[in-house]
PDB file of C-alpha atoms in Angstrom:
ATOM      1  CA  UNK A   1      -0.595  -3.926   4.229  1.00  0.00           C
ATOM      2  CA  UNK A   2       0.084  -7.573   3.611  1.00  0.00           C
ATOM      3  CA  UNK A   3      -1.271 -10.768   5.074  1.00  0.00           C
ATOM      4  CA  UNK A   4       1.773 -13.042   4.795  1.00  0.00           C
ATOM      5  CA  UNK A   5       4.350 -12.733   7.570  1.00  0.00           C
ATOM      6  CA  UNK A   6       7.445 -13.169   5.358  1.00  0.00           C
ATOM      7  CA  UNK A   7       6.143 -10.649   2.828  1.00  0.00           C
ATOM      8  CA  UNK A   8       5.462  -8.173   5.638  1.00  0.00           C
ATOM      9  CA  UNK A   9       8.981  -8.642   6.943  1.00  0.00           C
ATOM     10  CA  UNK A  10      10.479  -8.130   3.478  1.00  0.00           C
ATOM     11  CA  UNK A  11       8.455  -4.959   2.873  1.00  0.00           C
ATOM     12  CA  UNK A  12       9.459  -3.615   6.299  1.00  0.00           C
ATOM     13  CA  UNK A  13      13.115  -4.184   5.425  1.00  0.00           C
ATOM     14  CA  UNK A  14      12.741  -2.449   2.055  1.00  0.00           C
ATOM     15  CA  UNK A  15      10.961   0.507   3.665  1.00  0.00           C
ATOM     16  CA  UNK A  16      13.632   0.853   6.369  1.00  0.00           C
ATOM     17  CA  UNK A  17      16.405   0.916   3.769  1.00  0.00           C
ATOM     18  CA  UNK A  18      14.767   3.699   1.745  1.00  0.00           C
ATOM     19  CA  UNK A  19      15.808   7.106   3.089  1.00  0.00           C
ATOM     20  CA  UNK A  20      12.593   8.847   1.996  1.00  0.00           C
ATOM     21  CA  UNK A  21      10.237   6.465   3.820  1.00  0.00           C
ATOM     22  CA  UNK A  22       9.165   6.077   7.439  1.00  0.00           C
ATOM     23  CA  UNK A  23       7.165   2.996   8.388  1.00  0.00           C
ATOM     24  CA  UNK A  24       4.161   4.141  10.429  1.00  0.00           C
ATOM     25  CA  UNK A  25       2.573   0.733  10.957  1.00  0.00           C
ATOM     26  CA  UNK A  26       1.540  -2.590   9.516  1.00  0.00           C
ATOM     27  CA  UNK A  27      -1.854  -4.239   9.284  1.00  0.00           C
ATOM     28  CA  UNK A  28      -2.933  -7.769   8.521  1.00  0.00           C
ATOM     29  CA  UNK A  29      -6.705  -7.189   8.336  1.00  0.00           C
ATOM     30  CA  UNK A  30      -9.031  -4.546   6.937  1.00  0.00           C
ATOM     31  CA  UNK A  31      -9.986  -3.658  10.512  1.00  0.00           C
ATOM     32  CA  UNK A  32      -6.351  -2.873  11.317  1.00  0.00           C
ATOM     33  CA  UNK A  33      -5.964  -0.953   8.053  1.00  0.00           C
ATOM     34  CA  UNK A  34      -9.033   1.136   8.847  1.00  0.00           C
ATOM     35  CA  UNK A  35      -7.679   1.969  12.297  1.00  0.00           C
ATOM     36  CA  UNK A  36      -4.181   2.849  11.011  1.00  0.00           C
ATOM     37  CA  UNK A  37      -5.403   5.073   8.193  1.00  0.00           C
ATOM     38  CA  UNK A  38      -7.579   7.062  10.593  1.00  0.00           C
ATOM     39  CA  UNK A  39      -4.971   7.316  13.346  1.00  0.00           C
ATOM     40  CA  UNK A  40      -1.729   7.746  11.359  1.00  0.00           C
ATOM     41  CA  UNK A  41      -2.865   9.273   8.043  1.00  0.00           C
ATOM     42  CA  UNK A  42      -0.191   7.595   5.883  1.00  0.00           C
ATOM     43  CA  UNK A  43       0.882   9.189   2.624  1.00  0.00           C
ATOM     44  CA  UNK A  44       1.687   5.852   0.957  1.00  0.00           C
ATOM     45  CA  UNK A  45      -0.127   2.573   1.601  1.00  0.00           C
ATOM     46  CA  UNK A  46       1.412  -0.685   0.387  1.00  0.00           C
ATOM     47  CA  UNK A  47      -1.572  -2.974  -0.041  1.00  0.00           C
ATOM     48  CA  UNK A  48      -2.114  -6.625  -0.853  1.00  0.00           C
ATOM     49  CA  UNK A  49      -5.415  -7.286  -2.630  1.00  0.00           C
ATOM     50  CA  UNK A  50      -6.371 -10.334  -0.582  1.00  0.00           C
ATOM     51  CA  UNK A  51      -6.812  -9.251   3.038  1.00  0.00           C
ATOM     52  CA  UNK A  52      -9.111 -10.740   5.716  1.00  0.00           C
ATOM     53  CA  UNK A  53     -11.777  -8.337   6.978  1.00  0.00           C
ATOM     54  CA  UNK A  54     -10.942  -8.749  10.676  1.00  0.00           C
ATOM     55  CA  UNK A  55     -14.400  -7.636  11.722  1.00  0.00           C
ATOM     56  CA  UNK A  56     -14.991  -4.497   9.636  1.00  0.00           C
ATOM     57  CA  UNK A  57     -17.293  -5.640   6.892  1.00  0.00           C
ATOM     58  CA  UNK A  58     -18.390  -2.034   6.333  1.00  0.00           C
ATOM     59  CA  UNK A  59     -14.869  -0.939   5.304  1.00  0.00           C
ATOM     60  CA  UNK A  60     -13.571  -1.495   1.798  1.00  0.00           C
ATOM     61  CA  UNK A  61     -10.723  -0.241  -0.367  1.00  0.00           C
ATOM     62  CA  UNK A  62     -12.908   2.542  -1.734  1.00  0.00           C
ATOM     63  CA  UNK A  63     -12.785   4.109   1.731  1.00  0.00           C
ATOM     64  CA  UNK A  64      -9.010   4.539   1.767  1.00  0.00           C
ATOM     65  CA  UNK A  65      -8.001   8.169   2.318  1.00  0.00           C
ATOM     66  CA  UNK A  66      -7.883  10.339  -0.805  1.00  0.00           C
ATOM     67  CA  UNK A  67      -4.590  11.924   0.262  1.00  0.00           C
ATOM     68  CA  UNK A  68      -2.757   8.563   0.253  1.00  0.00           C
ATOM     69  CA  UNK A  69      -1.045   6.921  -2.682  1.00  0.00           C
ATOM     70  CA  UNK A  70      -1.983   3.238  -2.813  1.00  0.00           C
ATOM     71  CA  UNK A  71       0.663   0.826  -4.072  1.00  0.00           C
ATOM     72  CA  UNK A  72      -0.876  -2.566  -4.802  1.00  0.00           C
ATOM     73  CA  UNK A  73       1.633  -5.317  -4.010  1.00  0.00           C
ATOM     74  CA  UNK A  74       0.110  -8.535  -5.254  1.00  0.00           C
ATOM     75  CA  UNK A  75       0.627 -11.715  -7.208  1.00  0.00           C
ATOM     76  CA  UNK A  76      -2.754 -11.069  -8.826  1.00  0.00           C
ATOM     77  CA  UNK A  77      -2.443  -8.631 -11.734  1.00  0.00           C
ATOM     78  CA  UNK A  78      -4.503  -5.558 -10.933  1.00  0.00           C
ATOM     79  CA  UNK A  79      -6.220  -5.794 -14.322  1.00  0.00           C
ATOM     80  CA  UNK A  80      -7.769  -9.116 -13.207  1.00  0.00           C
ATOM     81  CA  UNK A  81      -8.941  -7.916  -9.798  1.00  0.00           C
ATOM     82  CA  UNK A  82     -12.734  -7.647  -9.804  1.00  0.00           C
ATOM     83  CA  UNK A  83     -12.846  -4.808  -7.237  1.00  0.00           C
ATOM     84  CA  UNK A  84     -10.144  -2.596  -8.754  1.00  0.00           C
ATOM     85  CA  UNK A  85     -12.787   0.085  -9.322  1.00  0.00           C
ATOM     86  CA  UNK A  86     -12.707   0.681  -5.547  1.00  0.00           C
ATOM     87  CA  UNK A  87      -9.072   1.772  -5.666  1.00  0.00           C
ATOM     88  CA  UNK A  88      -8.356   5.374  -6.648  1.00  0.00           C
ATOM     89  CA  UNK A  89      -5.421   5.547  -9.089  1.00  0.00           C
ATOM     90  CA  UNK A  90      -3.432   2.655  -7.631  1.00  0.00           C
ATOM     91  CA  UNK A  91       0.154   1.965  -8.573  1.00  0.00           C
ATOM     92  CA  UNK A  92       0.981  -1.667  -9.204  1.00  0.00           C
ATOM     93  CA  UNK A  93       4.038  -3.408  -7.743  1.00  0.00           C
ATOM     94  CA  UNK A  94       3.862  -7.044  -8.899  1.00  0.00           C
ATOM     95  CA  UNK A  95       5.148  -9.928  -6.808  1.00  0.00           C
ATOM     96  CA  UNK A  96       7.743 -11.205  -6.470  1.00  0.00           C
ATOM     97  CA  UNK A  97       9.081  -7.846  -5.307  1.00  0.00           C
ATOM     98  CA  UNK A  98      12.806  -7.202  -5.623  1.00  0.00           C
ATOM     99  CA  UNK A  99      14.739  -4.426  -3.936  1.00  0.00           C
ATOM    100  CA  UNK A 100      15.206  -2.817  -7.359  1.00  0.00           C
ATOM    101  CA  UNK A 101      11.519  -2.963  -8.311  1.00  0.00           C
ATOM    102  CA  UNK A 102      10.562  -1.612  -4.871  1.00  0.00           C
ATOM    103  CA  UNK A 103      12.967   1.337  -5.171  1.00  0.00           C
ATOM    104  CA  UNK A 104      11.802   2.108  -8.719  1.00  0.00           C
ATOM    105  CA  UNK A 105       8.196   2.088  -7.542  1.00  0.00           C
ATOM    106  CA  UNK A 106       8.916   4.339  -4.541  1.00  0.00           C
ATOM    107  CA  UNK A 107      10.813   6.822  -6.704  1.00  0.00           C
ATOM    108  CA  UNK A 108       7.853   6.928  -9.096  1.00  0.00           C
ATOM    109  CA  UNK A 109       5.440   7.529  -6.201  1.00  0.00           C
ATOM    110  CA  UNK A 110       7.611  10.304  -4.763  1.00  0.00           C
ATOM    111  CA  UNK A 111       7.879  12.034  -8.154  1.00  0.00           C
ATOM    112  CA  UNK A 112       4.117  11.827  -8.706  1.00  0.00           C
ATOM    113  CA  UNK A 113       3.373  13.144  -5.199  1.00  0.00           C
ATOM    114  CA  UNK A 114       5.784  16.085  -5.697  1.00  0.00           C
ATOM    115  CA  UNK A 115       4.217  16.854  -9.086  1.00  0.00           C
ATOM    116  CA  UNK A 116       0.728  16.843  -7.536  1.00  0.00           C
ATOM    117  CA  UNK A 117       1.884  19.059  -4.645  1.00  0.00           C
ATOM    118  CA  UNK A 118       3.098  21.674  -7.138  1.00  0.00           C
ATOM    119  CA  UNK A 119      -0.334  21.957  -8.772  1.00  0.00           C
TER     120      UNK A 119
END
């Protein structure tokens, strides 16, 4: 989830070029994110920290599904984000994102998800 059109487009391109990923949807507001997580049950959520609410003031990052891995894609370091306690074990992917850093992050997520599945 990202709120800048060019960043969304770039992330879509990176996702489409990675053979282990299938893009289920994109959201530009928390309302859209809430709807997509309920309807599509994504395994990985790419999330920008600064997202407009879009009408769902009762939904916050702490309500993201437990089964999903959250990758925080942001120019704000996660350590400085005042609501990071709402995110459950996020993985950080700092901006600017390169194809190499994206692929390294995805490989890390896939390895961690496989390791957890074996437990």
